Amino acid sequence: MDESITLTSTTHANGTTSEAITCKAAVAYGPGEPLVIEEITVDPPKEMEVRIKILFTSVCHSDLGTWLGTNEAQRAYPRILGHEASGIVESVGKGVRDVKAGDYVIPIFHGECGECIFCRSESTNMCEKFGINPMKRVMESDGKCRFWRSEDHKPIFHYLNTSTFTQYTVLHSACVVKIDPHLIPLKNMPLLSCCITTGVGAAWNTANVKPGSTVAVFGLGSVGFAVVEGARARGAAKIIGVDINPDKLTKGLMFGITNFINPKILDMPVHEVTN
Ligand SMILES: [Zn+2]
Ligand SMILES: [Zn+2]
């Protein structure tokens, strides 16, 4: 879709000249309504912001829930969903030091300002500015959008500090992290934005799995498999996968489960199984 991208030079009030980008995005207009692929304008990044060209993006269940409008308080339209992606930095705003144009990055929906009481705490990373917040729909710095419908220049809301169902997006620099594009294929990198960090972090940080321990993982979806990976990496001796889908046994073994329980074929509660 690259042929649909155009650059428009814009002079800003502060005297700097940068370019708005016209590109395509998938825009949500209402609960459960099909996303509309349409032309949008993406503002240049402001101070401490980064504009990214999205290379790959994946769909998470959180996107699905927001698209369906399951939680009415979180509804906001039109909106660009998506929070798992890999991309390349196209330009950076004033003050950005951590990344530069041409760097490969993944977006982080749970960013860290590095300065608030929570970021400085050793007990939590629930940043008060950039922590996960599905209610937030505008940029932190000025409370405005960076996306506009080309047709009528109406603003389009952001999602989870990221909004990746678009060819270009703007994020705060606290919500991007540089990656080495040679480590794994870029098309697989979006999973690092959400399910892998969620699952591995649950085993590594929250449960703090110790070598030789026994771990049970209920539900072997992408997050569950990542928990298995985290437990395996921390040296768990026994990793019990629990899932009602028998096909998860084969995949589970690939990720490191040592035992598998399918509650549907049990004649006793899961916690009474002894082997
Ligand atoms: Zn997710
Ligand atoms: Zn913070």
Short mmCIF file of C-alpha atoms and ligand atoms in Angstrom, two decimals:
data_model
loop_
_atom_site.label_atom_id
_atom_site.label_comp_id
_atom_site.label_asym_id
_atom_site.label_seq_id
_atom_site.Cartn_x
_atom_site.Cartn_y
_atom_site.Cartn_z
CA MET A 1 0.00 0.00 0.00
CA ASP A 2 3.07 2.26 -0.09
CA GLU A 3 1.92 4.03 -3.25
CA SER A 4 -0.89 5.60 -1.20
CA ILE A 5 1.52 7.43 1.11
CA THR A 6 2.22 11.11 0.41
CA LEU A 7 4.07 13.75 2.36
CA THR A 8 2.74 17.27 2.85
CA SER A 9 5.07 19.96 4.11
CA THR A 10 3.70 21.84 7.12
CA THR A 11 5.12 24.87 8.89
CA HIS A 12 4.34 24.90 12.59
CA ALA A 13 3.81 27.76 14.98
CA ASN A 14 7.26 27.24 16.49
CA GLY A 15 8.82 27.90 13.09
CA THR A 16 10.03 24.36 12.42
CA THR A 17 9.10 22.71 9.16
CA SER A 18 8.09 19.08 9.11
CA GLU A 19 5.74 16.98 7.08
CA ALA A 20 2.31 15.54 7.64
CA ILE A 21 1.90 12.10 6.09
CA THR A 22 -1.14 10.97 4.16
CA CYS A 23 -1.57 7.20 4.32
CA LYS A 24 -4.14 4.44 4.87
CA ALA A 25 -5.53 3.21 8.18
CA ALA A 26 -8.21 0.80 9.40
CA VAL A 27 -10.64 2.97 11.36
CA ALA A 28 -13.26 1.73 13.85
CA TYR A 29 -16.57 3.61 13.68
CA GLY A 30 -18.79 1.74 16.11
CA PRO A 31 -19.20 -1.41 18.22
CA GLY A 32 -18.72 -4.45 15.99
CA GLU A 33 -18.86 -2.43 12.77
CA PRO A 34 -16.39 -3.48 10.06
CA LEU A 35 -13.21 -1.43 10.15
CA VAL A 36 -13.03 1.08 7.29
CA ILE A 37 -9.78 1.31 5.33
CA GLU A 38 -9.46 4.97 4.50
CA GLU A 39 -7.06 7.80 3.89
CA ILE A 40 -5.85 9.67 6.95
CA THR A 41 -3.35 12.40 7.72
CA VAL A 42 -0.77 11.74 10.42
CA ASP A 43 0.75 14.77 12.12
CA PRO A 44 4.50 15.08 12.61
CA PRO A 45 5.71 14.01 16.07
CA LYS A 46 5.70 16.77 18.67
CA GLU A 47 8.22 17.17 21.47
CA MET A 48 9.30 13.79 22.91
CA GLU A 49 7.15 11.94 20.35
CA VAL A 50 8.07 9.45 17.65
CA ARG A 51 6.42 8.74 14.30
CA ILE A 52 6.68 5.13 13.17
CA LYS A 53 6.09 3.35 9.90
CA ILE A 54 4.24 0.17 10.88
CA LEU A 55 5.69 -2.90 9.15
CA PHE A 56 3.67 -5.64 10.85
CA THR A 57 0.78 -5.62 13.31
CA SER A 58 -1.24 -8.40 14.91
CA VAL A 59 -4.70 -8.60 16.49
CA CYS A 60 -5.00 -9.19 20.24
CA HIS A 61 -8.12 -10.08 22.18
CA SER A 62 -7.98 -6.62 23.77
CA ASP A 63 -8.41 -5.11 20.30
CA LEU A 64 -11.35 -7.41 19.75
CA GLY A 65 -13.00 -6.41 23.04
CA THR A 66 -12.57 -2.72 22.30
CA TRP A 67 -13.83 -3.16 18.74
CA LEU A 68 -16.93 -4.92 20.08
CA GLY A 69 -17.34 -2.13 22.66
CA THR A 70 -17.68 -4.70 25.44
CA ASN A 71 -16.94 -2.03 28.03
CA GLU A 72 -19.19 0.91 27.16
CA ALA A 73 -17.03 3.34 29.13
CA GLN A 74 -14.11 2.59 26.81
CA ARG A 75 -16.00 3.35 23.61
CA ALA A 76 -14.61 6.17 21.47
CA TYR A 77 -15.09 6.59 17.73
CA PRO A 78 -13.67 7.00 15.21
CA ARG A 79 -10.59 5.27 16.56
CA ILE A 80 -7.53 3.42 15.30
CA LEU A 81 -7.09 0.23 17.30
CA GLY A 82 -4.07 -2.10 17.47
CA HIS A 83 -1.21 -2.26 19.96
CA GLU A 84 1.01 -5.15 18.84
CA ALA A 85 3.38 -4.23 16.02
CA SER A 86 6.87 -3.84 14.70
CA GLY A 87 8.01 -0.85 12.73
CA ILE A 88 10.71 1.59 11.79
CA VAL A 89 11.12 5.11 13.14
CA GLU A 90 10.29 7.62 10.40
CA SER A 91 10.98 10.80 12.39
CA VAL A 92 11.32 12.02 15.96
CA GLY A 93 10.21 15.16 17.75
CA LYS A 94 12.32 17.60 19.72
CA GLY A 95 14.10 16.12 22.72
CA VAL A 96 13.95 12.46 21.72
CA ARG A 97 17.30 10.78 22.46
CA ASP A 98 16.57 7.06 22.80
CA VAL A 99 15.65 6.38 19.16
CA LYS A 100 16.33 7.99 15.79
CA ALA A 101 14.97 7.73 12.24
CA GLY A 102 15.73 4.31 10.79
CA ASP A 103 15.70 2.44 14.13
CA TYR A 104 13.53 -0.66 14.35
CA VAL A 105 11.10 -0.53 17.27
CA ILE A 106 8.04 -2.10 18.82
CA PRO A 107 5.29 -0.03 20.44
CA ILE A 108 4.69 -0.39 24.18
CA PHE A 109 1.11 0.13 25.35
CA HIS A 110 2.30 0.15 28.94
CA GLY A 111 4.98 2.81 28.69
CA GLU A 112 7.28 4.19 31.36
CA CYS A 113 8.02 7.89 31.83
CA GLY A 114 10.92 6.92 34.10
CA GLU A 115 10.24 9.80 36.48
CA CYS A 116 6.95 9.28 38.33
CA ILE A 117 6.75 7.65 41.77
CA PHE A 118 5.67 4.35 40.22
CA CYS A 119 8.44 4.27 37.62
CA ARG A 120 10.98 4.98 40.35
CA SER A 121 9.56 2.28 42.62
CA GLU A 122 11.19 -1.15 42.66
CA SER A 123 7.80 -2.72 43.35
CA THR A 124 5.83 -1.66 40.30
CA ASN A 125 6.05 -0.18 36.84
CA MET A 126 2.46 1.11 36.71
CA CYS A 127 3.47 4.47 35.26
CA GLU A 128 0.91 7.15 36.09
CA LYS A 129 1.37 8.86 32.70
CA PHE A 130 1.77 6.04 30.21
CA GLY A 131 0.48 2.96 32.06
CA ILE A 132 -2.14 0.87 30.28
CA ASN A 133 -5.36 2.89 30.04
CA PRO A 134 -8.04 1.86 27.52
CA MET A 135 -10.03 5.02 28.38
CA LYS A 136 -7.30 7.31 27.09
CA ARG A 137 -7.88 8.41 23.52
CA VAL A 138 -5.56 11.40 22.96
CA MET A 139 -1.87 12.15 23.24
CA GLU A 140 -0.53 12.73 26.75
CA SER A 141 1.38 15.91 25.99
CA ASP A 142 -1.44 18.13 24.69
CA GLY A 143 -4.65 16.12 24.94
CA LYS A 144 -5.06 16.15 21.15
CA CYS A 145 -5.04 13.60 18.32
CA ARG A 146 -2.32 13.15 15.71
CA PHE A 147 -4.68 11.38 13.26
CA TRP A 148 -7.15 13.18 10.98
CA ARG A 149 -9.59 11.96 8.40
CA SER A 150 -8.34 13.27 5.06
CA GLU A 151 -11.91 13.67 3.83
CA ASP A 152 -13.05 16.30 6.36
CA HIS A 153 -10.09 16.74 8.74
CA LYS A 154 -12.06 15.33 11.69
CA PRO A 155 -9.85 13.91 14.48
CA ILE A 156 -9.48 10.15 14.94
CA PHE A 157 -8.86 8.85 18.46
CA HIS A 158 -5.81 6.90 19.64
CA TYR A 159 -5.80 3.58 21.47
CA LEU A 160 -3.57 2.22 24.26
CA ASN A 161 -0.79 4.77 23.64
CA THR A 162 -0.11 2.99 20.34
CA SER A 163 -2.74 2.65 17.51
CA THR A 164 -1.05 0.31 15.06
CA PHE A 165 -3.77 -0.50 12.48
CA THR A 166 -2.33 2.24 10.28
CA GLN A 167 0.63 2.68 7.99
CA TYR A 168 2.00 5.44 10.23
CA THR A 169 1.38 6.20 13.88
CA VAL A 170 2.64 8.67 16.47
CA LEU A 171 3.57 7.59 19.99
CA HIS A 172 5.26 9.17 22.96
CA SER A 173 8.91 8.12 23.13
CA ALA A 174 8.12 6.50 26.50
CA CYS A 175 6.02 4.00 24.54
CA VAL A 176 8.57 2.64 22.07
CA VAL A 177 11.52 0.34 22.54
CA LYS A 178 14.35 -0.30 20.11
CA ILE A 179 14.80 -3.84 18.83
CA ASP A 180 17.47 -5.74 16.94
CA PRO A 181 15.78 -6.68 13.63
CA HIS A 182 18.24 -9.53 13.11
CA LEU A 183 17.26 -11.53 16.21
CA ILE A 184 13.92 -12.83 14.95
CA PRO A 185 11.83 -12.04 11.86
CA LEU A 186 10.11 -8.65 12.10
CA LYS A 187 6.78 -10.30 11.35
CA ASN A 188 7.08 -12.17 14.66
CA MET A 189 8.13 -9.12 16.69
CA PRO A 190 4.56 -7.81 17.31
CA LEU A 191 4.04 -10.65 19.79
CA LEU A 192 6.74 -9.06 21.96
CA SER A 193 4.47 -6.03 22.34
CA CYS A 194 1.88 -7.91 24.37
CA CYS A 195 1.36 -11.65 24.85
CA ILE A 196 4.99 -12.71 25.25
CA THR A 197 5.89 -9.97 27.70
CA THR A 198 2.62 -10.55 29.60
CA GLY A 199 3.17 -14.30 29.91
CA VAL A 200 6.91 -14.41 30.46
CA GLY A 201 6.60 -11.50 32.90
CA ALA A 202 3.92 -13.36 34.87
CA ALA A 203 6.27 -16.31 35.42
CA TRP A 204 9.50 -14.36 35.71
CA ASN A 205 8.44 -11.32 37.75
CA THR A 206 5.00 -11.83 39.31
CA ALA A 207 5.26 -15.52 40.28
CA ASN A 208 9.06 -15.33 40.47
CA VAL A 209 9.34 -19.03 39.53
CA LYS A 210 12.32 -20.73 41.18
CA PRO A 211 14.50 -23.52 39.73
CA GLY A 212 13.03 -26.97 40.39
CA SER A 213 9.51 -25.72 41.11
CA THR A 214 6.21 -27.05 39.79
CA VAL A 215 4.04 -24.72 37.72
CA ALA A 216 0.48 -25.18 36.42
CA VAL A 217 -0.66 -23.02 33.51
CA PHE A 218 -4.42 -22.79 32.97
CA GLY A 219 -5.23 -22.03 29.35
CA LEU A 220 -2.67 -22.59 26.59
CA GLY A 221 -3.28 -19.64 24.33
CA SER A 222 -0.54 -17.26 23.32
CA VAL A 223 -0.25 -15.79 26.84
CA GLY A 224 -0.32 -19.29 28.39
CA PHE A 225 2.44 -20.51 26.11
CA ALA A 226 4.47 -17.46 27.06
CA VAL A 227 3.97 -18.34 30.75
CA VAL A 228 5.26 -21.84 29.94
CA GLU A 229 8.28 -20.28 28.24
CA GLY A 230 8.92 -18.05 31.25
CA ALA A 231 8.64 -20.98 33.68
CA ARG A 232 10.95 -23.10 31.52
CA ALA A 233 13.51 -20.30 31.31
CA ARG A 234 13.44 -19.93 35.12
CA GLY A 235 14.22 -23.64 35.55
CA ALA A 236 10.84 -25.06 36.60
CA ALA A 237 11.10 -28.85 36.85
CA LYS A 238 7.44 -29.65 36.19
CA ILE A 239 5.19 -27.52 33.99
CA ILE A 240 1.59 -28.71 33.82
CA GLY A 241 -0.45 -27.38 30.91
CA VAL A 242 -4.22 -27.33 31.53
CA ASP A 243 -6.53 -26.86 28.55
CA ILE A 244 -9.84 -28.27 27.29
CA ASN A 245 -8.48 -28.34 23.73
CA PRO A 246 -6.59 -31.65 23.22
CA ASP A 247 -4.62 -30.15 20.31
CA LYS A 248 -2.78 -27.96 22.80
CA LEU A 249 -0.79 -30.96 24.02
CA THR A 250 1.45 -31.10 20.95
CA LYS A 251 2.02 -27.35 20.88
CA GLY A 252 2.52 -27.32 24.65
CA LEU A 253 5.31 -29.88 24.41
CA MET A 254 7.06 -27.63 21.88
CA PHE A 255 6.99 -24.78 24.41
CA GLY A 256 8.14 -26.87 27.37
CA ILE A 257 5.20 -28.38 29.24
CA THR A 258 6.07 -31.67 30.92
CA ASN A 259 2.49 -32.73 31.74
CA PHE A 260 -0.91 -32.06 30.21
CA ILE A 261 -4.38 -32.13 31.75
CA ASN A 262 -7.63 -31.89 29.81
CA PRO A 263 -10.32 -31.14 32.43
CA LYS A 264 -13.04 -32.26 30.02
CA ILE A 265 -11.99 -35.91 30.20
CA LEU A 266 -11.28 -35.94 33.94
CA ASP A 267 -13.57 -37.60 36.48
CA MET A 268 -12.10 -35.55 39.31
CA PRO A 269 -11.29 -31.87 39.99
CA VAL A 270 -8.06 -30.66 38.36
CA HIS A 271 -6.40 -29.99 41.70
CA GLU A 272 -6.83 -33.64 42.74
CA VAL A 273 -4.82 -34.99 39.80
CA THR A 274 -1.59 -36.42 41.19
CA ASN A 275 0.44 -37.16 38.07
ZN ZN B 1 -2.60 -7.33 23.59
ZN ZN B 2 6.10 6.91 35.04
#
